[in-house]
Coordinates of C-alpha atoms in Angstrom, one line a residue:
Chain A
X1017 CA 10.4 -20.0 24.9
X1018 CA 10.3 -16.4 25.6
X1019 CA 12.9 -14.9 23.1
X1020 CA 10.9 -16.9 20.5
X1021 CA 7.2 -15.5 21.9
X1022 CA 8.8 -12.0 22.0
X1023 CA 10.4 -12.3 18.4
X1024 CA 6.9 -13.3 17.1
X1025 CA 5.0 -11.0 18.8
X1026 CA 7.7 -8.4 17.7
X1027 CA 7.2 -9.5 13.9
X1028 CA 3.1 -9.6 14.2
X1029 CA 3.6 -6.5 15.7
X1030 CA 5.6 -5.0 12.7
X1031 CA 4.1 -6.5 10.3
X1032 CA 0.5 -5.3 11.3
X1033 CA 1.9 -1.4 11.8
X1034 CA 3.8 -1.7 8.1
X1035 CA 0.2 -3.1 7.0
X1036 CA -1.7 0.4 9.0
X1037 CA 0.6 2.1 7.4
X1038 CA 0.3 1.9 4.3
X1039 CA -3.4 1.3 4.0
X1040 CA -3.2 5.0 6.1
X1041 CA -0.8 6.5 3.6
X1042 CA -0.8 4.5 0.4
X1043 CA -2.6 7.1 -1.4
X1044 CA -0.9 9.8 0.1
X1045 CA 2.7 8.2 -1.1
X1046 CA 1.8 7.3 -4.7
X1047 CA 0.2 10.7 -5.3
X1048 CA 3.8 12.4 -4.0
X1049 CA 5.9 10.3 -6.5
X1050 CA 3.7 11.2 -8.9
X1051 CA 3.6 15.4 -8.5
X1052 CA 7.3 14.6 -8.1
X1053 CA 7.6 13.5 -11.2
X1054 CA 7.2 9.8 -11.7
X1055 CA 5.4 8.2 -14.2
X1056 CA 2.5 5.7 -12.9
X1057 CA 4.3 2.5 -13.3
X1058 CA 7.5 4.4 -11.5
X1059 CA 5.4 5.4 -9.1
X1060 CA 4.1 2.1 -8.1
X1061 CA 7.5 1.1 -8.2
X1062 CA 8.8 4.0 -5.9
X1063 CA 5.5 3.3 -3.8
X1064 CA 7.2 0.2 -3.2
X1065 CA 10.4 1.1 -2.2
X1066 CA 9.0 4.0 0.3
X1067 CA 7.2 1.4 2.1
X1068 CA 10.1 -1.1 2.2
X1069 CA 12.7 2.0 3.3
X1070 CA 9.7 2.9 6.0
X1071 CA 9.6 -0.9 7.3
X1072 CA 13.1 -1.1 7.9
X1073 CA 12.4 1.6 10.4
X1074 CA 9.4 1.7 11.4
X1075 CA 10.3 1.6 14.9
X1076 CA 12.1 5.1 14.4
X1077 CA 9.4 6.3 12.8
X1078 CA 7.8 8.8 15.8
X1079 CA 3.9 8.4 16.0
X1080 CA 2.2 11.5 14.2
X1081 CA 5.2 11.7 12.0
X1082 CA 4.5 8.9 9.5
X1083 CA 3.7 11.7 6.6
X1084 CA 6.5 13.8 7.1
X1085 CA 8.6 10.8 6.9
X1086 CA 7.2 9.5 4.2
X1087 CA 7.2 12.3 2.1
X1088 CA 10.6 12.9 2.5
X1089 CA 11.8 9.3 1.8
X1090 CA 9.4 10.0 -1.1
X1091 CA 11.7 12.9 -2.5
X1092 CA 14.8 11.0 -2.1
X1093 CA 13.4 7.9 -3.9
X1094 CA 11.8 10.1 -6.8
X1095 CA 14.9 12.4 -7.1
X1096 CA 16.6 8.8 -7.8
X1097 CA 14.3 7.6 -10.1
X1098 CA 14.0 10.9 -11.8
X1099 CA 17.4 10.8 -12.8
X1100 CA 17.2 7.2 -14.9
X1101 CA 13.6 7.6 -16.6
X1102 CA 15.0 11.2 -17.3
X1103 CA 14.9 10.5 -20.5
X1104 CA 11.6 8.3 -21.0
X1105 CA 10.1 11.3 -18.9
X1106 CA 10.9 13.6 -21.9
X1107 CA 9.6 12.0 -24.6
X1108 CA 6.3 11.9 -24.2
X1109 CA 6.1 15.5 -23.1
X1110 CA 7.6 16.6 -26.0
X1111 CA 5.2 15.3 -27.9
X1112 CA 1.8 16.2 -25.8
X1113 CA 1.6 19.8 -27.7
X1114 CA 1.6 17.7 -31.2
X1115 CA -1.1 15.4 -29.6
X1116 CA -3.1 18.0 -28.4
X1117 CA -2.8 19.8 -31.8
X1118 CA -3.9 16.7 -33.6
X1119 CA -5.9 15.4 -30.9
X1120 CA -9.4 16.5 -29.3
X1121 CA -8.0 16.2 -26.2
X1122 CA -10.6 17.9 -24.2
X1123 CA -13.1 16.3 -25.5
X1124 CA -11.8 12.6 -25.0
X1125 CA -10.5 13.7 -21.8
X1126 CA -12.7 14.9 -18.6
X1127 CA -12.0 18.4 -17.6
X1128 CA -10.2 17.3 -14.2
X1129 CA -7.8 14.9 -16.4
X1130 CA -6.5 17.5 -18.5
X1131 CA -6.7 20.0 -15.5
X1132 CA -4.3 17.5 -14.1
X1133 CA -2.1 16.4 -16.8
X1134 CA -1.8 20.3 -17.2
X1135 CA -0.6 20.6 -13.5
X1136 CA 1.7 17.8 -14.3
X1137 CA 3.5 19.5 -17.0
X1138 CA 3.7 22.5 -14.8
X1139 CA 5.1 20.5 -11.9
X1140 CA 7.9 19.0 -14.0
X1141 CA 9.3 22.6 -15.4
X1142 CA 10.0 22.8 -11.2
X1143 CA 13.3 21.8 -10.0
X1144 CA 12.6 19.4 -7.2
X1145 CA 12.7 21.7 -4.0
X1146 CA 10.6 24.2 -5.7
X1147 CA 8.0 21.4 -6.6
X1148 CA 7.9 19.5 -2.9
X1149 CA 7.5 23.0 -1.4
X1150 CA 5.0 23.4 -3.4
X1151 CA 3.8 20.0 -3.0
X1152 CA 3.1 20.0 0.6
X1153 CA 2.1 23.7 0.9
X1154 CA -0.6 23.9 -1.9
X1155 CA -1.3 20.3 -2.4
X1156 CA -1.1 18.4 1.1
X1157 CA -2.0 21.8 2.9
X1158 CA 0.9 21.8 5.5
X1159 CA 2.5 24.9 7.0
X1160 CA 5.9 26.4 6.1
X1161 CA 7.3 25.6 9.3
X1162 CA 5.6 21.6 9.1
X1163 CA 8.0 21.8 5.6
X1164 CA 10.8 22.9 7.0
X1165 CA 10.8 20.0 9.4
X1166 CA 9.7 17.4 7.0
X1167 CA 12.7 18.5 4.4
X1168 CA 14.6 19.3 6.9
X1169 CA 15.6 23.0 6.1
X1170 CA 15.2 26.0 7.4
X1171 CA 12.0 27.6 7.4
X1172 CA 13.5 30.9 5.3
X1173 CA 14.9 28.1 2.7
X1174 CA 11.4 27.2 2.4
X1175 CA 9.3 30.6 2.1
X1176 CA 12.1 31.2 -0.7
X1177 CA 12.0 28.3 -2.8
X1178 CA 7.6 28.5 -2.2
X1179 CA 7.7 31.7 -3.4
X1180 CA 9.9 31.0 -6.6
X1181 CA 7.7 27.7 -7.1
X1182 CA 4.4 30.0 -7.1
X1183 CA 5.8 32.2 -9.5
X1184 CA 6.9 29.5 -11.9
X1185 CA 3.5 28.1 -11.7
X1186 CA 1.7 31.1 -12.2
X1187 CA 3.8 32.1 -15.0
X1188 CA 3.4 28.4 -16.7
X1189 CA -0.3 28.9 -16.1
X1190 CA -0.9 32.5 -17.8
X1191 CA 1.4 31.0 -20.6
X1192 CA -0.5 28.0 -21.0
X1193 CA -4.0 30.6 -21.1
X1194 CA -2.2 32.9 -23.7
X1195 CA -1.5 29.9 -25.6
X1196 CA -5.3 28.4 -25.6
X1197 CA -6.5 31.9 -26.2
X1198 CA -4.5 32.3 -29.1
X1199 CA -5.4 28.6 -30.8
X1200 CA -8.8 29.5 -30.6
X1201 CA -8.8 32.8 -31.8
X1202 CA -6.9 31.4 -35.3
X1203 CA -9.0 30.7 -37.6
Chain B
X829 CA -8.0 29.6 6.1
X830 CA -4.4 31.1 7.6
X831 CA -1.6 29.0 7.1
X832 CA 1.3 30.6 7.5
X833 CA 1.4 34.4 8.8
X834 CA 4.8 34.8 9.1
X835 CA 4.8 34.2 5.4
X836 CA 1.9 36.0 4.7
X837 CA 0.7 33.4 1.8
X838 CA -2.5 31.7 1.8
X839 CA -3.1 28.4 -0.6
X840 CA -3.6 29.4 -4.0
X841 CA -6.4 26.8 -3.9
X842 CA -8.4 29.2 -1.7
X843 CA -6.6 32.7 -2.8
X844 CA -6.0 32.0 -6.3
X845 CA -8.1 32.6 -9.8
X846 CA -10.1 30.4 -11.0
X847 CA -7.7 28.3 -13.5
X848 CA -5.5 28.1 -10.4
X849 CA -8.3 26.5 -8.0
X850 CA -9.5 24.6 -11.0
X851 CA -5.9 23.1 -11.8
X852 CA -5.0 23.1 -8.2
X853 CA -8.0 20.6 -7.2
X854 CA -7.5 18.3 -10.3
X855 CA -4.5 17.2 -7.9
X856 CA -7.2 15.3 -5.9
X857 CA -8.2 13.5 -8.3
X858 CA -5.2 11.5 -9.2
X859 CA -5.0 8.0 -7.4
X860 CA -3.4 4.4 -7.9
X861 CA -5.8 1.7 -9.5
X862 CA -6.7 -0.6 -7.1
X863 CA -4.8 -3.1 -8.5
X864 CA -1.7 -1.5 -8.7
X865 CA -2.7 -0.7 -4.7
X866 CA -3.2 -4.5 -3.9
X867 CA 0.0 -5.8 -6.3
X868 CA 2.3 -3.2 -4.3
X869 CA 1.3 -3.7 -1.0
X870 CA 1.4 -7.5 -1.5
X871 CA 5.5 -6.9 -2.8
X872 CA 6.0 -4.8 0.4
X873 CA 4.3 -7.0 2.8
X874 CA 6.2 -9.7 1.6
X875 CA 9.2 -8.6 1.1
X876 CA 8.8 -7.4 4.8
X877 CA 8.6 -10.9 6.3
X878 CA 11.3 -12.0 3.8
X879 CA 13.5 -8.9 5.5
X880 CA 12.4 -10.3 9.1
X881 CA 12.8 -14.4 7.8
X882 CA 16.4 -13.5 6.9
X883 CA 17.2 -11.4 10.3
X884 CA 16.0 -14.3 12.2
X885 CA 18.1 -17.0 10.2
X886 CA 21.0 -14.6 10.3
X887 CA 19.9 -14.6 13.9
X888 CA 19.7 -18.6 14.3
X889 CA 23.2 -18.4 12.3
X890 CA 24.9 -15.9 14.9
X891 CA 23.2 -18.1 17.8
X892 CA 24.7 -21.2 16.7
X893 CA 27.9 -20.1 15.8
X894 CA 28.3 -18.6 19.6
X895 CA 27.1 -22.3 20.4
X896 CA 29.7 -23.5 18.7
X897 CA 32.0 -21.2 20.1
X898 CA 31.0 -21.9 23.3
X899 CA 31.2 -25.4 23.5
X900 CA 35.1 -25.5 21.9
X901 CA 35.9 -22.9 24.9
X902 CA 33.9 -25.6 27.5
X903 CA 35.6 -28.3 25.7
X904 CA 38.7 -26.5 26.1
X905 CA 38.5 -26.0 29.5
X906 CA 37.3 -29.4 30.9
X907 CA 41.1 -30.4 29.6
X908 CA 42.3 -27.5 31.7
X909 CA 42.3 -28.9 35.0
X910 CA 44.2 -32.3 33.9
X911 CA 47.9 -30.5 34.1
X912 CA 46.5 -28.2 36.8
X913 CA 45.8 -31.8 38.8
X914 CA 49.7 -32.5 37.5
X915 CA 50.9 -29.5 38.7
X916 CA 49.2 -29.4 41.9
X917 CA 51.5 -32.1 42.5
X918 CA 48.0 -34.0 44.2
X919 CA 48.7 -37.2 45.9
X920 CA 48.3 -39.9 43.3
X921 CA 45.9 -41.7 45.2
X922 CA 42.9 -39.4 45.0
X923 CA 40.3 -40.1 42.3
X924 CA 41.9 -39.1 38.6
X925 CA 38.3 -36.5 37.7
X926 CA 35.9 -38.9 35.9
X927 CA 34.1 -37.5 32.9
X928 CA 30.3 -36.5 33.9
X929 CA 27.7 -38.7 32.8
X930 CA 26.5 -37.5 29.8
X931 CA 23.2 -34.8 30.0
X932 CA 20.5 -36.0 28.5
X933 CA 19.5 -34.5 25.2
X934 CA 17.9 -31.2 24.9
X935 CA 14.4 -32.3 24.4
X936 CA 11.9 -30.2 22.6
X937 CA 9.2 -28.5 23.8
X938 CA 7.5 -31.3 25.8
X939 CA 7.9 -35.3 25.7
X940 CA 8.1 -36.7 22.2
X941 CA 7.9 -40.0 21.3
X942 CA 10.2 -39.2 18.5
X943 CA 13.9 -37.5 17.8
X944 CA 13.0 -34.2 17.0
X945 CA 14.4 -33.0 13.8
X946 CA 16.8 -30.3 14.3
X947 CA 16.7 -27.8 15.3
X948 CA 13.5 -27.9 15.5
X949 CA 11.4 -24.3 16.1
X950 CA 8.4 -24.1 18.7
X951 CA 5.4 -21.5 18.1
X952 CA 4.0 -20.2 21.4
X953 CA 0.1 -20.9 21.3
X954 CA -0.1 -17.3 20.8
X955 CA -0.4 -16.4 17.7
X956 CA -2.1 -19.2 15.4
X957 CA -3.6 -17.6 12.6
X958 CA -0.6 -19.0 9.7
X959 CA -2.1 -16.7 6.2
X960 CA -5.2 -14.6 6.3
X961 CA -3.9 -14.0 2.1
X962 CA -5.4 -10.6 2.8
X963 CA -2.1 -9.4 1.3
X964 CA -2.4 -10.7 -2.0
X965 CA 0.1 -13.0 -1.8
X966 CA 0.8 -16.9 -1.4
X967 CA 3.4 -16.3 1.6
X968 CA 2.7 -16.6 5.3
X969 CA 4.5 -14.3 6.9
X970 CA 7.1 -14.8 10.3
X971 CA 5.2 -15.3 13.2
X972 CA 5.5 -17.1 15.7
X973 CA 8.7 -18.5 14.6
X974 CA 7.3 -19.7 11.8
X975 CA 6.7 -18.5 8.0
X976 CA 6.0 -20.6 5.0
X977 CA 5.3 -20.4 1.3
X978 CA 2.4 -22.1 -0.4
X979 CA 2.7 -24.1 -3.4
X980 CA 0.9 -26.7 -5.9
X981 CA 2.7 -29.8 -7.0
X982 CA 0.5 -33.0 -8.8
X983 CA 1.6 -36.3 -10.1
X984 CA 1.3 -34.9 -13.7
X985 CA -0.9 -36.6 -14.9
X986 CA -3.7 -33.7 -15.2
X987 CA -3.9 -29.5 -14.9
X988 CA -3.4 -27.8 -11.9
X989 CA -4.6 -23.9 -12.0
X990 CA -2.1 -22.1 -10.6
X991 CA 0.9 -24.3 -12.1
X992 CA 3.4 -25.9 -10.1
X993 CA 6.1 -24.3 -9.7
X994 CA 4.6 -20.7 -10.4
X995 CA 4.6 -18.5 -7.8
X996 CA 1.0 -18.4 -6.1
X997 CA -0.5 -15.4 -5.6
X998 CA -3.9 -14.8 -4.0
X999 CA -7.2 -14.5 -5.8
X1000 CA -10.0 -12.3 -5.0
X1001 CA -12.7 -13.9 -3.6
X1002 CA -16.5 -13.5 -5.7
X1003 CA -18.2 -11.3 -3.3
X1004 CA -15.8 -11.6 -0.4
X1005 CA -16.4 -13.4 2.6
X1006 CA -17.8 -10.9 5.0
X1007 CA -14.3 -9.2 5.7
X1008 CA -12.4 -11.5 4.1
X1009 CA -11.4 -10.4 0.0
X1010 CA -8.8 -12.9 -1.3
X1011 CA -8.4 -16.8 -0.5
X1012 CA -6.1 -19.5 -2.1
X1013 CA -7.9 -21.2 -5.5
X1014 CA -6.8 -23.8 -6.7
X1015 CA -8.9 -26.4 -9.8
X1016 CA -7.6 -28.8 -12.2
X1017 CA -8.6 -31.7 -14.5
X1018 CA -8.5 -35.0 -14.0
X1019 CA -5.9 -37.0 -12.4
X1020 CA -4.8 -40.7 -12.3
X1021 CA -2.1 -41.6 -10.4
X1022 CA -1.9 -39.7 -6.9
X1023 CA -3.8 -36.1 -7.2
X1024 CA -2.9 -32.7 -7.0
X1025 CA -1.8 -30.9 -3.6
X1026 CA -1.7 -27.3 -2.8
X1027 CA 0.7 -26.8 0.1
X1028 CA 2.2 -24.9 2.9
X1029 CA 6.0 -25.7 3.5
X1030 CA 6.9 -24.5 6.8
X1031 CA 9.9 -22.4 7.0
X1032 CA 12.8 -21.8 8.2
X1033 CA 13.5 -25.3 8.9
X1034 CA 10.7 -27.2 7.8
X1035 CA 10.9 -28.6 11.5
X1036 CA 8.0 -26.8 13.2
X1037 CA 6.6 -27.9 17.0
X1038 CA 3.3 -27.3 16.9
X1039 CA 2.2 -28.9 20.2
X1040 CA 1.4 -25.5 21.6
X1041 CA -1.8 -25.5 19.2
X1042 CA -4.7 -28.2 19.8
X1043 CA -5.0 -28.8 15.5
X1044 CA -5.8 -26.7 12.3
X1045 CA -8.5 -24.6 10.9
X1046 CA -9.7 -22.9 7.9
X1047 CA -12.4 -21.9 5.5
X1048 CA -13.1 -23.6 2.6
X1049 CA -15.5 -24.3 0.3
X1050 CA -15.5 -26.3 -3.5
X1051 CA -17.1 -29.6 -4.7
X1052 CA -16.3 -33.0 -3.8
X1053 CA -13.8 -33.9 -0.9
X1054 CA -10.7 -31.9 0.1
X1055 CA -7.4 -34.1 2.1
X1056 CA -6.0 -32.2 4.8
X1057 CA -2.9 -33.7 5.5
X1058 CA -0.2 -32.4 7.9
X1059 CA 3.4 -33.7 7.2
X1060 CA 5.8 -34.7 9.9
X1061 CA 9.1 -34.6 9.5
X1062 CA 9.2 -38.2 10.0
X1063 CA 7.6 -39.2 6.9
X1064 CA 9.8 -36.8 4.3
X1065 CA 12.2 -38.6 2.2
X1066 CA 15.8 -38.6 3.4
X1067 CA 17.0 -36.5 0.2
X1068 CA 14.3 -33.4 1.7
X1069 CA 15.8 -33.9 4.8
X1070 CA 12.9 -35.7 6.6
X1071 CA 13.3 -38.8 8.5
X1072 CA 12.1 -41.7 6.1
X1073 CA 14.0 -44.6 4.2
X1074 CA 11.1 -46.0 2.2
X1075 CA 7.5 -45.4 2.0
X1076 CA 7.5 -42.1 2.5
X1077 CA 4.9 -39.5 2.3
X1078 CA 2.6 -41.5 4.9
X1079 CA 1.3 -38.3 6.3
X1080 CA -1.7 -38.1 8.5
X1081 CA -4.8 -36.4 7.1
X1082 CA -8.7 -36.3 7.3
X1083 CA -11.4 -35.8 4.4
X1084 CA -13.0 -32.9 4.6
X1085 CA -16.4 -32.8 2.5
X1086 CA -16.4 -29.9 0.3
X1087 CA -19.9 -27.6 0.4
X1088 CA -20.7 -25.1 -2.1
X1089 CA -20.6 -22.3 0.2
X1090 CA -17.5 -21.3 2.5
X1091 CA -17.6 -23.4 5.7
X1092 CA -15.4 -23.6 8.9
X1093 CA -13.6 -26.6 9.3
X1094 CA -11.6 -27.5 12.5
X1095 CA -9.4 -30.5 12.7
X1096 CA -7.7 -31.8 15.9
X1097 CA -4.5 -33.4 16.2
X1098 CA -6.1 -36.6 17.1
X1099 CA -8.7 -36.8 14.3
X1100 CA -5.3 -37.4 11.9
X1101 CA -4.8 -40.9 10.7
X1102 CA -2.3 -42.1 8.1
X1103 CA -3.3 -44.1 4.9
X1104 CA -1.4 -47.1 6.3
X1105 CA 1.2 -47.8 3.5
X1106 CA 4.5 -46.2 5.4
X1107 CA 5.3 -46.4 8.8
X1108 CA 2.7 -46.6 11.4
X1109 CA 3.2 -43.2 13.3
X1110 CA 1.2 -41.7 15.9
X1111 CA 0.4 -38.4 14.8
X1112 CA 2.8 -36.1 16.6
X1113 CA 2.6 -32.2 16.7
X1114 CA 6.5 -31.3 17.4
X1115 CA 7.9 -31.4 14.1
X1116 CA 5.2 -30.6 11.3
X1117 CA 7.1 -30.1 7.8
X1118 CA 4.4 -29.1 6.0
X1119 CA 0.6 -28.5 6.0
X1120 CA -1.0 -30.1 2.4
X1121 CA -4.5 -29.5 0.9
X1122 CA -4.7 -32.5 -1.8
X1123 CA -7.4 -34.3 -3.5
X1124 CA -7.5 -38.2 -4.9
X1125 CA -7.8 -38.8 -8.2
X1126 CA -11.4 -40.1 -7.7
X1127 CA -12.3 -36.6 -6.5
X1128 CA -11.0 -34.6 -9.7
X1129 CA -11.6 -32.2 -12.0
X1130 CA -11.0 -30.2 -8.7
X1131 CA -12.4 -26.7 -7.7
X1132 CA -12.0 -25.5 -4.4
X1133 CA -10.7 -22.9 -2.4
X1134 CA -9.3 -22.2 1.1
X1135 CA -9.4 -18.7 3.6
X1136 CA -7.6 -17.8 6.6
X1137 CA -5.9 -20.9 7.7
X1138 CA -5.0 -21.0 11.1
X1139 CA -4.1 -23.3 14.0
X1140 CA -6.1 -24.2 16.9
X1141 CA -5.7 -23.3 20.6
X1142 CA -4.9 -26.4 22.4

């Protein structure tokens, strides 16, 4: 019958562009929920429910867009999460400067790993429009304007919060040098 | 690089110091496991076609409810004319309206030689690959007005890997199979009464018209002989909502012989043929319940496995 050949070819249809999709973007969504905050197994879990949110309307979803849309379902479902592993979040960055203290970190860990645990740490003193500025702009290399779109705000809303997200991280940075300098230096 | 003049910043990851590049660029590194990559995008996939299973039931629900709907209002107004006749004050020798002969039953798609079970859902010949399992998972997704869920079910008297009743889930395949990277596996011990099956129950309605594809086919490889069987609705017990009294379970089948090495098997309709013990039916494509892979007692322990199942083109 034709409504049934057109629903099936419909649902072949969508469920080949969901699968292009995320084999596209997978990456690209997991690694977003995670400078946004999440822990691994949250972000496999908010991977999830991106895609999920993203085949429900995929058909809205305008071609060359998929990122931007992505990313910001990305930022709603993180700001969710955010707020109930809040607390499981905290723990164990209380207790990194103790491990690092007690622990040869750098030497169990590759350079890159602690480079990026370090980022990580910095990422999550951000509040999150600070930290998906800076996401996209120093991470996923888009323009200010390609932000503002993606978020949509306006572009000034953007330079603003990129600028106070640079200074956090540069400050969190020189602190975290400071810091090193000073452990080695004690005897 | 320029990115943005009107804001005058350039990337820290080219502009920055050297702790800021070198912090900056760790971001590349980070990445799911590929595990994590396959698990999720087998949940999403499926929970997809269980999104698009439930619109089109919700969507078979709405249609026969306006169905319904519409045949009260036609039944309503076939009585409508009576009192008009009455009030028309029409001379009482003409004809009272006789009912029309009955229409014959909506057939399915094509002559049956049976009552199609209702309702009853026809794919299109146009899309017969049924489960590739490239997604990881033991559900076939909606196409072509059909989707299904594979399970394992034995007589119990042995051990079935995966369990019945578990919920399947695709294994990778040892080397892959040229582009192929996950399959169905199924092994087990030794039977004694009936076997072990590994099946495909064809949903929504477990009524499927097939007659738009020629037969089956699939990959498969393992030792000893493997029973493809195809399940009318016909030969399901009353209680699953199949068409059979007593004797049940007659489906029609053919032996495949299993070979070490993946192999392409094609089956046509006609090359099915019952064991013998229910009713004698002629194999008949319009209402397939479900689509087993099951070996004998004779032929276990069991280890085999099965890619890309598909139907034919006519």
């Amino acid at each position: 019958m034709p409504a049934h050949k057109s629903d099936s070819a419909e649902a072949l249809a969508s469920h080949a562009a969901l699968r292009r999709l995320m084999d596209a973007h997978f990456d690209f969504v997991w690694r977003s929920l995670r400078r946004l905050g999440l822990l691994d197994a949250d972000a496999d879990d908010g991977t999830q429910e991106v895609f999920l949110v993203a085949s429900r309307k995929l058909s809205q979803i305008a071609a060359g867009s998929e990122r931007q849309f992505l990313f910001a379902t990305a930022v709603r479902v993180a700001s969710t999460r955010r707020r109930s592993v809040k607390r499981r979040r905290e723990e164990p960055l209380l207790g990194l400067d103790e491990q690092e203290r007690s622990e040869p970190g750098p030497e169990r860990l590759t350079e890159m790993s602690f480079a990026r645990r370090e980022l990580q740490q910095i990422l999550d003193g951000m509040d999150l429009d600070q930290r998906a500025a800076f996401i996209l702009f120093e991470l996923e290399e888009l323009t200010v304007p390609e932000i503002a779109n993606t978020l949509g705000v306006p572009v000034g809303t953007i330079s603003s919060r990129l600028r106070a997200a640079r200074e956090h991280f540069q400050a969190s940075l020189r602190r975290r040098e400071a810091r090193d300098t000073f452990r080695k230096a004690r005897p | 690089m320029t990115r943005d003049s009107n804001l005058e910043l350039e990337p820290l990851g080219a502009s920055g110091n050297e702790s800021e590049k070198t912090i900056l660029k760790s971001a590349a590194e980070d990445s799911p496991g590929a595990r994590a990559r396959a698990a999720v995008t087998a949940r999403v996939l499926a929970e997809a076609a269980a999104q698009r299973r439930r619109t089109f039931e919700r969507g078979a629900a709405v249609a026969g409810l306006v169905l319904a709907v519409a045949a009260a209002l036609a039944l309503v107004q076939r009585r409508v004319p009576e009192p008009t006749v009455t009030l028309a004050a029409e001379p009482r020798t003409s004809a009272a309206p006789s009912a029309r002969a009955p229409s014959p039953p909506p057939s399915a798609s094509g002559a049956s030689p049976f009552a199609p079970c209702a309702p009853a859902v026809a794919g299109s010949g146009q899309i017969p690959l049924i489960d590739d399992f490239e997604d990881g998972d033991a559900h076939a997704p909606m196409v072509d007005n059909r989707a299904g869920q594979w399970i394992t079910f034995n007589d119990g008297t042995g051990t079935q890997t995966p369990k019945a009743g578990v919920l399947l889930t695709a294994a990778r395949i040892p080397g892959g199979r040229g582009a192929s990277h996950f399959a169905l596996h199924n092994f087990g011990s030794r039977f004694t009464k009936w076997g072990a099956v590994l099946s495909l129950e064809l949903n929504p309605r477990h009524c499927y018209d097939a007659s738009a594809y020629g037969g089956l086919e699939f990959w498969a490889r393992g030792r000893g002989e493997l029973r493809l069987m195809v399940k009318m609705n016909q030969v399901m017990a009353e209680e699953f909502g199949g068409g059979c009294a007593h004797d049940c379970y007659d489906g029609h089948f053919k032996t495949i012989k299993l070979t070490r090495d993946f192999t392409h098997v094609v089956v046509r309709w006609n090359e099915l043929k019952q064991m013998g013990y229910g009713t004698p039916l002629n194999f008949d494509p319009h209402s397939i319940d479900a689509i087993d892979f099951g070996v004998r007692p004779e032929q276990t322990p069991f280890d085999f496995w099965i890619d890309d199942v598909s139907f034919s083109p006519r």
